[in-house]
Short mmCIF file of C-alpha atoms and ligand atoms in Angstrom, two decimals:
data_model
loop_
_atom_site.label_atom_id
_atom_site.label_comp_id
_atom_site.label_asym_id
_atom_site.label_seq_id
_atom_site.Cartn_x
_atom_site.Cartn_y
_atom_site.Cartn_z
CA UNK W 705 80.55 -2.14 68.79
CA UNK W 706 81.33 -5.55 67.28
CA UNK W 707 78.46 -7.95 67.59
CA UNK W 708 78.73 -10.86 70.02
CA UNK W 709 77.92 -13.37 67.30
CA UNK W 710 81.16 -12.35 65.60
CA UNK W 711 83.07 -14.11 68.37
CA UNK W 712 81.07 -17.28 67.81
CA UNK W 713 81.42 -17.22 64.04
CA UNK W 714 85.12 -16.45 64.22
CA UNK W 715 85.65 -19.49 66.44
CA UNK W 716 83.92 -21.77 63.91
CA UNK W 717 85.80 -23.66 61.25
CA UNK W 718 84.69 -22.37 57.87
CA UNK W 719 81.05 -21.53 58.65
CA UNK W 720 78.68 -21.29 55.70
CA UNK W 721 76.48 -18.25 55.24
CA UNK W 722 73.49 -20.34 56.38
CA UNK W 723 75.41 -21.23 59.54
CA UNK W 724 76.04 -17.56 60.20
CA UNK W 725 72.44 -16.59 59.58
CA UNK W 726 71.10 -19.37 61.80
CA UNK W 727 73.41 -18.44 64.64
CA UNK W 728 72.45 -14.82 64.36
CA UNK W 729 68.76 -15.74 64.64
CA UNK W 730 69.35 -18.00 67.65
CA UNK W 731 71.38 -15.31 69.36
CA UNK W 732 68.71 -12.65 68.91
CA UNK W 733 66.09 -15.11 70.12
CA UNK W 734 68.03 -15.95 73.29
CA UNK W 735 68.83 -12.31 73.95
CA UNK W 736 65.17 -11.32 73.83
CA UNK W 737 64.19 -14.36 75.90
CA UNK W 738 66.66 -13.64 78.69
CA UNK W 739 65.70 -9.96 78.58
CA UNK W 740 66.77 -8.10 81.69
CA UNK W 741 68.04 -11.23 83.43
CA UNK W 742 71.53 -10.83 84.88
CA UNK W 743 74.38 -13.16 85.74
CA UNK W 744 75.59 -13.24 89.35
CA UNK W 745 78.40 -10.98 88.16
CA UNK W 746 75.83 -8.32 87.26
CA UNK W 747 76.48 -8.69 83.55
CA UNK W 748 73.65 -9.32 81.08
CA UNK W 749 72.73 -13.02 81.06
CA UNK W 750 73.37 -13.40 77.35
CA UNK W 751 77.15 -13.38 77.90
CA UNK W 752 76.80 -16.88 79.38
CA UNK W 753 75.21 -18.63 76.39
CA UNK W 754 77.54 -16.65 74.14
CA UNK W 755 80.62 -17.94 75.99
CA UNK W 756 79.31 -21.50 75.68
CA UNK W 757 78.69 -21.11 71.98
CA UNK W 758 82.27 -19.87 71.52
CA UNK W 759 83.65 -22.92 73.36
CA UNK W 760 81.49 -25.25 71.27
CA UNK W 761 82.60 -23.53 68.09
CA UNK W 762 86.24 -23.91 69.14
CA UNK W 763 85.64 -27.60 69.71
CA UNK W 764 84.46 -27.84 66.13
CA UNK W 765 80.87 -28.70 66.98
CA UNK W 766 78.18 -28.59 64.32
CA UNK W 767 75.68 -25.78 63.85
CA UNK W 768 72.86 -27.46 65.79
CA UNK W 769 75.04 -27.97 68.83
CA UNK W 770 76.19 -24.37 68.83
CA UNK W 771 72.61 -23.16 68.52
CA UNK W 772 71.52 -25.50 71.31
CA UNK W 773 74.34 -23.99 73.40
CA UNK W 774 72.98 -20.50 72.76
CA UNK W 775 69.49 -21.62 73.74
CA UNK W 776 70.42 -24.03 76.53
CA UNK W 777 69.03 -21.98 79.44
CA UNK W 778 65.98 -20.48 77.75
CA UNK W 779 63.52 -23.25 78.60
CA UNK W 780 64.63 -23.47 82.20
CA UNK W 781 64.90 -19.74 82.93
CA UNK W 782 62.51 -17.94 80.59
CA UNK W 783 58.90 -18.32 79.36
CA UNK W 784 60.15 -19.95 76.15
CA UNK W 785 58.73 -23.47 75.67
CA UNK W 786 60.45 -26.48 74.18
CA UNK W 787 57.77 -26.61 71.46
CA UNK W 788 58.68 -23.12 70.43
CA UNK W 789 62.33 -24.15 70.16
CA UNK W 790 61.41 -27.04 67.91
CA UNK W 791 59.20 -24.88 65.74
CA UNK W 792 61.92 -22.26 65.23
CA UNK W 793 65.08 -24.36 65.26
CA UNK W 794 64.08 -27.91 64.41
CA UNK W 795 63.90 -31.28 66.13
CA UNK W 796 67.63 -31.77 66.69
CA UNK W 797 68.04 -28.48 68.55
CA UNK W 798 64.96 -29.30 70.60
CA UNK W 799 66.38 -32.69 71.48
CA UNK W 800 69.71 -31.19 72.56
CA UNK W 801 68.16 -28.37 74.62
CA UNK W 802 65.83 -30.86 76.27
CA UNK W 803 68.75 -33.10 77.15
CA UNK W 804 70.73 -30.27 78.73
CA UNK W 805 67.68 -29.04 80.66
CA UNK W 806 67.10 -32.53 82.04
CA UNK W 807 70.68 -32.89 83.17
CA UNK W 808 70.66 -29.57 84.99
CA UNK W 809 68.06 -30.92 87.39
CA UNK W 810 70.44 -33.48 88.83
CA UNK W 811 72.22 -32.72 92.04
CA UNK W 812 75.43 -33.93 93.51
CA UNK W 813 75.49 -35.19 97.08
CA UNK W 814 79.09 -36.23 97.45
CA UNK W 815 78.37 -39.88 98.09
CA UNK W 816 80.61 -42.15 96.07
CA UNK W 817 77.99 -44.34 94.47
CA UNK W 818 75.96 -41.32 93.54
CA UNK W 819 78.90 -39.69 91.85
CA UNK W 820 79.12 -42.79 89.73
CA UNK W 821 75.41 -42.74 89.04
CA UNK W 822 75.61 -39.14 88.02
CA UNK W 823 78.48 -39.76 85.66
CA UNK W 824 76.64 -42.65 84.16
CA UNK W 825 73.43 -40.77 83.95
CA UNK W 826 75.17 -37.98 82.12
CA UNK W 827 76.51 -40.42 79.62
CA UNK W 828 73.32 -42.44 79.36
CA UNK W 829 70.97 -39.51 78.99
CA UNK W 830 73.11 -38.26 76.25
CA UNK W 831 72.16 -40.97 73.86
CA UNK W 832 73.67 -38.18 71.91
CA UNK W 833 77.03 -37.15 73.20
CA UNK W 834 76.54 -33.59 72.02
CA UNK W 835 74.38 -33.06 75.10
CA UNK W 836 77.38 -33.82 77.29
CA UNK W 837 79.65 -31.53 75.32
CA UNK W 838 77.19 -28.65 75.81
CA UNK W 839 77.06 -29.49 79.49
CA UNK W 840 80.87 -29.44 79.70
CA UNK W 841 81.00 -26.04 77.98
CA UNK W 842 78.29 -24.78 80.33
CA UNK W 843 80.24 -25.99 83.33
CA UNK W 844 83.42 -24.39 82.05
CA UNK W 845 81.88 -20.93 81.92
CA UNK W 846 80.16 -21.43 85.27
CA UNK W 847 83.52 -22.31 86.78
CA UNK W 848 85.17 -19.33 85.13
CA UNK W 849 82.66 -17.08 86.87
CA UNK W 850 82.35 -19.05 90.11
CA UNK W 851 83.75 -16.33 92.37
CA UNK W 852 80.40 -14.56 92.05
CA UNK W 853 78.48 -17.51 93.47
CA UNK W 854 77.35 -17.11 97.09
CA UNK W 855 77.43 -18.56 99.67
CA UNK W 856 80.81 -20.23 99.71
CA UNK W 857 79.28 -23.66 100.47
CA UNK W 858 77.49 -23.56 97.15
CA UNK W 859 80.70 -22.59 95.41
CA UNK W 860 82.46 -25.57 97.02
CA UNK W 861 79.70 -27.96 96.05
CA UNK W 862 79.90 -26.87 92.41
CA UNK W 863 83.69 -27.10 92.39
CA UNK W 864 83.63 -30.57 93.95
CA UNK W 865 81.05 -31.75 91.47
CA UNK W 866 83.23 -30.37 88.69
CA UNK W 867 86.24 -32.23 89.97
CA UNK W 868 84.52 -35.53 90.59
CA UNK W 869 81.99 -35.70 87.81
CA UNK W 870 82.90 -33.40 84.93
CA UNK W 871 86.70 -33.65 84.90
CA UNK W 872 86.59 -37.47 84.65
CA UNK W 873 84.07 -37.26 81.82
CA UNK W 874 86.18 -34.76 79.90
CA UNK W 875 89.19 -36.96 80.49
CA UNK W 876 87.48 -40.16 79.33
CA UNK W 877 86.32 -38.39 76.23
CA UNK W 878 89.90 -37.21 75.72
CA UNK W 879 88.95 -33.54 75.54
CA UNK W 880 92.17 -32.17 76.98
CA UNK W 881 91.20 -28.64 76.11
CA UNK W 882 88.32 -28.61 78.57
CA UNK W 883 89.63 -31.12 81.08
CA UNK W 884 92.69 -29.14 82.19
CA UNK W 885 90.79 -25.87 82.46
CA UNK W 886 88.04 -27.43 84.57
CA UNK W 887 90.61 -29.16 86.70
CA UNK W 888 92.53 -25.97 87.48
CA UNK W 889 89.37 -23.93 88.15
CA UNK W 890 88.08 -26.58 90.58
CA UNK W 891 91.46 -26.75 92.31
CA UNK W 892 91.58 -22.96 92.62
CA UNK W 893 88.15 -22.93 94.27
CA UNK W 894 88.65 -25.91 96.57
CA UNK W 895 92.21 -25.17 97.71
CA UNK W 896 92.84 -21.47 97.06
CA UNK W 897 96.00 -21.24 99.18
CA UNK W 898 97.73 -24.22 97.66
CA UNK W 899 96.65 -23.23 94.18
CA UNK W 900 98.08 -19.75 94.65
CA UNK W 901 101.43 -21.03 95.88
CA UNK W 902 101.86 -23.48 93.05
CA UNK W 903 100.58 -21.12 90.41
CA UNK W 904 103.10 -18.54 91.58
CA UNK W 905 105.91 -21.09 91.58
CA UNK W 906 105.15 -22.09 88.01
CA UNK W 907 104.92 -18.49 86.90
CA UNK W 908 108.27 -17.59 88.43
CA UNK W 909 109.88 -20.68 86.96
CA UNK W 910 108.48 -19.75 83.57
CA UNK W 911 109.90 -16.27 83.94
CA UNK W 912 113.43 -17.36 84.88
CA UNK W 913 113.64 -20.07 82.26
CA UNK W 914 112.03 -18.14 79.44
CA UNK W 915 115.30 -17.34 77.73
CA UNK W 916 116.64 -20.90 77.93
CA UNK W 917 113.34 -22.22 76.63
CA UNK W 918 113.30 -19.80 73.69
CA UNK W 919 116.84 -20.76 72.83
CA UNK W 920 115.95 -24.44 72.91
CA UNK W 921 112.98 -23.79 70.65
CA UNK W 922 115.25 -22.03 68.15
CA UNK W 923 117.84 -24.79 68.17
CA UNK W 924 115.16 -27.35 67.68
CA UNK W 925 113.47 -25.59 64.77
CA UNK W 926 116.80 -25.18 63.08
CA UNK W 927 117.73 -28.84 63.50
CA UNK W 928 114.37 -30.04 62.21
CA UNK W 929 114.57 -27.80 59.17
CA UNK W 930 118.12 -28.96 58.43
CA UNK W 931 117.01 -32.57 58.66
CA UNK W 932 114.46 -31.86 55.96
CA UNK W 933 111.29 -32.07 58.08
CA UNK W 934 108.72 -29.94 56.26
CA UNK W 935 105.67 -28.06 57.48
CA UNK W 936 106.17 -28.64 61.16
CA UNK W 937 105.08 -26.26 63.87
CA UNK W 938 106.07 -25.98 67.51
CA UNK W 939 104.43 -24.77 70.66
CA UNK W 940 105.62 -24.70 74.23
CA UNK W 941 103.63 -25.05 77.40
CA UNK W 942 104.06 -24.86 81.14
CA UNK W 943 102.34 -27.68 83.02
CA UNK W 944 98.88 -26.88 84.30
CA UNK W 945 98.60 -26.14 87.99
CA UNK W 946 96.60 -29.12 89.12
CA UNK W 947 98.59 -31.75 87.32
CA UNK W 948 101.82 -30.21 88.58
CA UNK W 949 100.48 -30.22 92.13
CA UNK W 950 99.50 -33.87 91.84
CA UNK W 951 102.85 -34.86 90.43
CA UNK W 952 104.71 -32.85 93.05
CA UNK W 953 103.18 -34.97 95.79
CA UNK W 954 104.15 -38.14 93.94
CA UNK W 955 107.73 -36.89 93.69
CA UNK W 956 108.07 -36.19 97.41
CA UNK W 957 107.52 -32.45 97.02
CA UNK W 958 110.73 -32.01 95.08
CA UNK W 959 110.02 -29.83 92.04
CA UNK W 960 113.38 -30.81 90.52
CA UNK W 961 112.06 -34.31 90.12
CA UNK W 962 109.16 -33.12 87.99
CA UNK W 963 110.66 -33.32 84.54
CA UNK W 964 107.76 -32.05 82.50
CA UNK W 965 107.19 -28.58 83.92
CA UNK W 966 108.20 -27.35 80.50
CA UNK W 967 107.22 -29.08 77.34
CA UNK W 968 107.79 -28.37 73.70
CA UNK W 969 105.32 -29.82 71.28
CA UNK W 970 106.26 -30.55 67.71
CA UNK W 971 103.38 -31.01 65.34
CA UNK W 972 104.30 -32.62 62.04
CA UNK W 973 102.23 -33.65 59.01
CA UNK W 974 102.64 -37.42 59.12
CA UNK W 975 103.31 -40.38 61.37
CA UNK W 976 106.68 -40.99 59.69
CA UNK W 977 107.67 -37.41 60.45
CA UNK W 978 107.05 -38.14 64.14
CA UNK W 979 109.69 -40.85 64.30
CA UNK W 980 112.09 -38.92 62.09
CA UNK W 981 111.83 -35.87 64.37
CA UNK W 982 112.40 -38.15 67.31
CA UNK W 983 115.78 -39.11 65.87
CA UNK W 984 116.68 -35.48 65.20
CA UNK W 985 116.07 -34.54 68.81
CA UNK W 986 118.21 -37.29 70.25
CA UNK W 987 120.89 -36.24 67.85
CA UNK W 988 121.13 -32.71 69.28
CA UNK W 989 120.25 -33.25 72.93
CA UNK W 990 120.89 -35.88 75.54
CA UNK W 991 117.73 -37.81 76.46
CA UNK W 992 117.10 -38.69 80.09
CA UNK W 993 117.04 -42.49 80.39
CA UNK W 994 113.71 -44.10 81.10
CA UNK W 995 111.76 -41.10 79.88
CA UNK W 996 111.16 -42.19 76.32
CA UNK W 997 107.53 -43.14 75.80
CA UNK W 998 105.95 -44.25 72.59
CA UNK W 999 102.26 -43.54 73.07
CA UNK W 1000 101.81 -43.92 69.34
CA UNK W 1001 102.60 -47.62 69.43
CA UNK W 1002 100.78 -47.97 72.77
CA UNK W 1003 98.17 -45.23 73.15
CA UNK W 1004 96.90 -44.21 76.59
CA UNK W 1005 93.51 -45.59 77.67
CA UNK W 1006 91.68 -42.48 76.48
CA UNK W 1007 93.26 -42.77 73.07
CA UNK W 1008 96.08 -40.27 73.56
CA UNK W 1009 98.86 -40.75 71.01
CA UNK W 1010 102.18 -38.89 71.05
CA UNK W 1011 105.90 -39.59 71.36
CA UNK W 1012 107.47 -38.34 74.58
CA UNK W 1013 111.09 -37.88 75.46
CA UNK W 1014 112.81 -35.72 78.04
CA UNK W 1015 116.08 -33.96 77.31
CA UNK W 1016 118.59 -31.66 78.99
CA UNK W 1017 119.70 -28.63 77.03
CA UNK W 1018 123.29 -27.32 77.20
CA UNK W 1019 121.83 -24.60 79.44
CA UNK W 1020 120.78 -27.30 81.88
CA UNK W 1021 117.09 -26.89 81.27
CA UNK W 1022 115.04 -30.08 81.43
CA UNK W 1023 112.31 -30.15 78.80
CA UNK W 1024 109.83 -32.78 77.82
CA UNK W 1025 109.49 -33.02 74.07
CA UNK W 1026 106.17 -34.22 72.67
CA UNK W 1027 105.93 -35.16 69.03
CA UNK W 1028 102.65 -35.77 67.28
CA UNK W 1029 100.98 -35.53 63.92
CA UNK W 1030 98.30 -32.93 63.17
CA UNK W 1031 95.67 -35.62 63.56
CA UNK W 1032 97.00 -36.63 66.99
CA UNK W 1033 97.04 -32.98 68.00
CA UNK W 1034 93.35 -32.69 67.13
CA UNK W 1035 92.63 -35.87 69.07
CA UNK W 1036 94.38 -34.70 72.19
CA UNK W 1037 92.48 -31.42 72.25
CA UNK W 1038 89.08 -32.52 71.04
CA UNK W 1039 89.03 -36.19 71.98
CA UNK W 1040 86.28 -38.26 70.48
CA UNK W 1041 85.11 -35.22 68.54
CA UNK W 1042 88.29 -35.08 66.50
CA UNK W 1043 87.14 -37.89 64.25
CA UNK W 1044 83.77 -36.31 63.86
CA UNK W 1045 85.29 -33.04 62.76
CA UNK W 1046 87.53 -34.80 60.28
CA UNK W 1047 84.74 -36.89 58.89
CA UNK W 1048 82.42 -33.94 58.50
CA UNK W 1049 85.07 -31.92 56.79
CA UNK W 1050 86.30 -34.54 54.41
CA UNK W 1051 82.85 -35.58 53.28
CA UNK W 1052 81.48 -32.08 53.29
CA UNK W 1053 78.29 -33.51 54.74
CA UNK W 1054 75.44 -31.30 55.81
CA UNK W 1055 75.87 -30.52 59.46
CA UNK W 1056 73.45 -32.34 61.66
CA UNK W 1057 72.02 -34.46 58.88
CA UNK W 1058 72.83 -37.83 60.28
CA UNK W 1059 75.39 -36.66 62.73
CA UNK W 1060 73.45 -38.05 65.64
CA UNK W 1061 74.01 -41.57 64.44
CA UNK W 1062 77.61 -40.61 63.77
CA UNK W 1063 78.05 -39.45 67.30
CA UNK W 1064 76.74 -42.52 68.97
CA UNK W 1065 78.58 -44.74 66.57
CA UNK W 1066 81.85 -43.06 67.20
CA UNK W 1067 81.46 -42.48 70.86
CA UNK W 1068 80.48 -45.93 71.93
CA UNK W 1069 83.28 -47.87 70.27
CA UNK W 1070 85.86 -45.45 71.58
CA UNK W 1071 84.41 -45.79 75.05
CA UNK W 1072 84.61 -49.53 74.62
CA UNK W 1073 88.22 -49.30 73.62
CA UNK W 1074 88.92 -47.17 76.65
CA UNK W 1075 87.38 -49.59 79.05
CA UNK W 1076 89.24 -52.52 77.53
CA UNK W 1077 92.54 -50.71 77.63
CA UNK W 1078 91.82 -49.57 81.13
CA UNK W 1079 91.23 -53.09 82.28
CA UNK W 1080 94.63 -54.17 81.10
CA UNK W 1081 96.39 -51.39 82.96
CA UNK W 1082 97.88 -52.57 86.18
CA UNK W 1083 98.91 -49.30 87.71
CA UNK W 1084 95.64 -47.36 87.49
CA UNK W 1085 95.18 -45.66 90.81
CA UNK W 1086 91.45 -45.11 90.72
CA UNK W 1087 89.06 -48.00 90.32
CA UNK W 1088 87.20 -48.04 87.02
CA UNK W 1089 83.97 -46.12 87.49
CA UNK W 1090 80.95 -48.35 87.53
CA UNK W 1091 79.36 -46.79 84.48
CA UNK W 1092 82.40 -47.78 82.49
CA UNK W 1093 82.44 -51.26 83.94
CA UNK W 1094 78.82 -51.73 83.04
CA UNK W 1095 79.35 -50.50 79.53
CA UNK W 1096 82.26 -52.83 79.28
CA UNK W 1097 80.29 -55.84 80.44
CA UNK W 1098 77.60 -54.96 77.98
CA UNK W 1099 80.21 -54.57 75.28
CA UNK W 1100 81.57 -58.02 75.83
CA UNK W 1101 78.21 -59.65 75.38
CA UNK W 1102 78.03 -58.49 71.81
CA UNK W 1103 80.27 -58.99 68.90
CA UNK W 1104 81.20 -56.16 66.64
CA UNK W 1105 80.69 -52.46 66.95
CA UNK W 1106 77.43 -52.38 65.01
CA UNK W 1107 75.81 -55.01 67.13
CA UNK W 1108 77.01 -53.36 70.27
CA UNK W 1109 75.79 -49.97 69.16
CA UNK W 1110 72.31 -51.33 68.57
CA UNK W 1111 72.41 -53.27 71.77
CA UNK W 1112 73.43 -50.22 73.69
CA UNK W 1113 70.68 -48.09 72.32
CA UNK W 1114 67.85 -50.56 72.28
CA UNK W 1115 68.79 -52.98 74.91
CA UNK W 1116 71.23 -51.80 77.48
CA UNK W 1117 69.97 -48.30 78.16
CA UNK W 1118 66.42 -49.38 77.51
CA UNK W 1119 66.81 -51.85 80.33
CA UNK W 1120 68.08 -49.33 82.79
CA UNK W 1121 66.12 -46.57 84.44
CA UNK W 1122 66.89 -43.81 86.85
CA UNK W 1123 64.84 -43.12 89.94
CA UNK W 1124 65.41 -40.66 92.75
CA UNK W 1125 65.66 -40.51 96.50
CA UNK W 1126 63.53 -37.83 98.18
CA UNK W 1127 66.65 -35.67 98.28
CA UNK W 1128 67.18 -35.90 94.55
CA UNK W 1129 70.02 -38.43 94.49
CA UNK W 1130 70.06 -40.53 91.37
CA UNK W 1131 69.78 -44.31 91.62
CA UNK W 1132 70.07 -46.42 88.52
CA UNK W 1133 68.23 -49.71 88.37
CA UNK W 1134 67.15 -52.25 85.80
CA UNK W 1135 63.64 -51.86 84.37
CA UNK W 1136 61.19 -53.78 86.50
CA UNK W 1137 63.08 -53.15 89.73
CA UNK W 1138 61.07 -52.86 92.94
CA UNK W 1139 61.50 -50.85 96.17
CA UNK W 1140 63.62 -53.72 97.50
CA UNK W 1141 66.17 -53.28 94.70
CA UNK W 1142 66.06 -49.57 95.33
CA UNK W 1143 66.74 -49.99 99.06
CA UNK W 1144 69.69 -52.26 98.35
CA UNK W 1145 71.12 -49.78 95.85
CA UNK W 1146 70.86 -46.89 98.29
CA UNK W 1147 72.44 -48.71 101.19
CA UNK W 1148 72.85 -52.43 101.79
CA UNK W 1149 71.60 -52.26 105.37
CA UNK W 1150 68.49 -50.48 104.32
CA UNK W 1151 67.14 -53.82 103.07
CA UNK W 1152 67.40 -55.31 106.56
CA UNK W 1153 65.44 -52.53 108.16
CA UNK W 1154 62.90 -51.98 105.46
CA UNK W 1155 59.28 -51.95 106.55
CA UNK W 1156 57.52 -50.26 103.66
CA UNK W 1157 57.93 -47.90 100.72
CA UNK W 1158 56.39 -44.78 99.29
CA UNK W 1159 56.52 -44.00 95.60
CA UNK W 1160 55.82 -40.41 94.65
CA UNK W 1161 54.39 -39.86 98.11
CA UNK W 1162 52.04 -42.87 98.11
CA UNK W 1163 52.42 -46.10 100.09
CA UNK W 1164 52.97 -49.07 97.79
CA UNK W 1165 53.53 -52.82 98.11
CA UNK W 1166 57.11 -54.00 98.05
CA UNK W 1167 56.44 -55.93 94.84
CA UNK W 1168 55.51 -52.73 92.99
CA UNK W 1169 57.47 -52.11 89.81
CA UNK W 1170 59.18 -48.75 89.82
CA UNK W 1171 59.13 -46.46 86.84
CA UNK W 1172 61.70 -44.10 85.48
CA UNK W 1173 61.70 -40.80 87.32
CA UNK W 1174 59.89 -42.14 90.41
CA UNK W 1175 60.80 -40.63 93.75
CA UNK W 1176 61.15 -43.50 96.18
CA UNK W 1177 61.19 -43.29 99.95
CA UNK W 1178 62.02 -46.32 102.08
CA UNK W 1179 60.44 -46.66 105.50
CA UNK W 1180 62.38 -48.44 108.16
CA UNK W 1181 62.10 -50.02 111.57
CA UNK W 1182 64.82 -50.17 114.24
CA UNK W 1183 65.74 -53.84 113.90
CA UNK W 1184 64.84 -56.32 111.25
CA UNK W 1185 65.78 -58.91 108.66
CA UNK W 1186 64.64 -59.37 105.09
CA UNK W 1187 61.54 -61.44 104.45
CA UNK W 1188 61.95 -64.65 102.43
CA UNK W 1189 59.09 -63.60 100.17
CA UNK W 1190 61.14 -60.62 99.05
CA UNK W 1191 63.32 -62.88 96.96
CA UNK W 1192 60.44 -63.13 94.49
CA UNK W 1193 60.14 -59.36 94.31
CA UNK W 1194 63.81 -58.69 93.67
CA UNK W 1195 65.00 -57.93 90.20
CA UNK W 1196 68.73 -57.39 90.76
CA UNK W 1197 70.95 -60.38 91.31
CA UNK W 1198 73.13 -58.58 93.85
CA UNK W 1199 70.18 -57.70 96.09
CA UNK W 1200 68.87 -61.25 95.84
CA UNK W 1201 72.28 -62.63 96.76
CA UNK W 1202 72.45 -60.36 99.75
CA UNK W 1203 68.99 -61.29 101.00
CA UNK W 1204 69.72 -64.98 100.60
CA UNK W 1205 72.99 -64.67 102.51
CA UNK W 1206 71.35 -62.71 105.30
CA UNK W 1207 68.56 -65.25 105.66
CA UNK W 1208 71.07 -68.08 105.77
CA UNK W 1209 73.07 -66.38 108.49
CA UNK W 1210 69.93 -65.98 110.53
CA UNK W 1211 69.03 -69.66 110.07
CA UNK W 1212 72.46 -70.79 111.19
CA UNK W 1213 72.15 -68.71 114.33
CA UNK W 1214 68.79 -70.09 115.39
MN1 MN N 2263 73.95 -22.47 81.71
#
């Protein structure tokens, strides 16, 4: 029987013999630790960390991240301690496993502001973005095996959380590979009937048009070769179920108006080749007007770069053609990680040596770029999530990427803390915030009715400074207004503004 670590090692890009040895050791360690534990499917638990490690390897993650993926559930579910992990696998792996364990304690309650908090918390906690990537890989496998989760309410909660928290994160990070899978799995769980119908439609369409699509691919390859384009490759894809469903609604439920059900991707070596191929295509096929998009000159907010055009073949098949360089292809699949992979490869640096710095350095500026680009978009449907807005505001206060990076690490995140409601909802507040700030953050009206507060089960004064991780419970009365004194106890400007306005209103009335 082939060993499970073979799958992991095969998915890695040129692993060294030390990499292989280290992964083997981590695998054996996790297997022993999980022992007889089973997944809900009845399979041995170890298949879960193995699946995650394979995903991480495919994403081109470094050795430490893959090992942390293998070990990610050991501290939470087995007698293994975090100290033991550090002793056997080093400080970086410990840090990553600790981060993932911490994140798994957070719960989703389906309230808008808490979704935002959770997204932000995910990003903030991962001072090191590798923690988030492990979490995304973990979520992917959990979604792949979600049919075994009972009861159905739990399944729905996980799927909703996936859709509202994890899909947006994968999208912002530009990791198309994970984003579209998560999106379809969540859709399948939340709306099984609609998913089934659309999935079936796409499959049938793919079946009937297969021949025409193959012929188009052949014609295209021939034309590119004749035009002297070297070393190109092509792939074709059918649109993923969720994005087709979304587009279908936008197009008044007329599938004939969805022009990108089928797409052919051309991957060429260089940027110049992209534009040259573009010309070749328009030479052999008729482009549909208004469908030519140069996302190389103007990348999408998440950094996506590719040339798009839509054509009609002589066999009346409408196909979207996407042209990109190898580098752009990596970016669209791996997002922010693409640069990391490239950098690591080209410098042949030791994995994990100073990659943590590399991660933050790369991640933050690209997030900055995203938020800036996003701001300038006029047609964005969803409002910018608050965690992005906050990052953006912080970004604008500092000049230069270096300064911002430092500021973010030492200043911005260091000035924020996360506290919890008794139900486990996450509330983020500035350091030094009091129960009054907390009440305002939970619900504006809560400030009016506030009569007292408990922190970690103990009654406290309303001027008490909260600390990170505190569980805060607000006590209320039936009717009330804020006390003027509270203005001195309030750390957040928005809460102070609200209290002032409420007091003024009351004065005017009397
Ligand atoms: Mn897990």
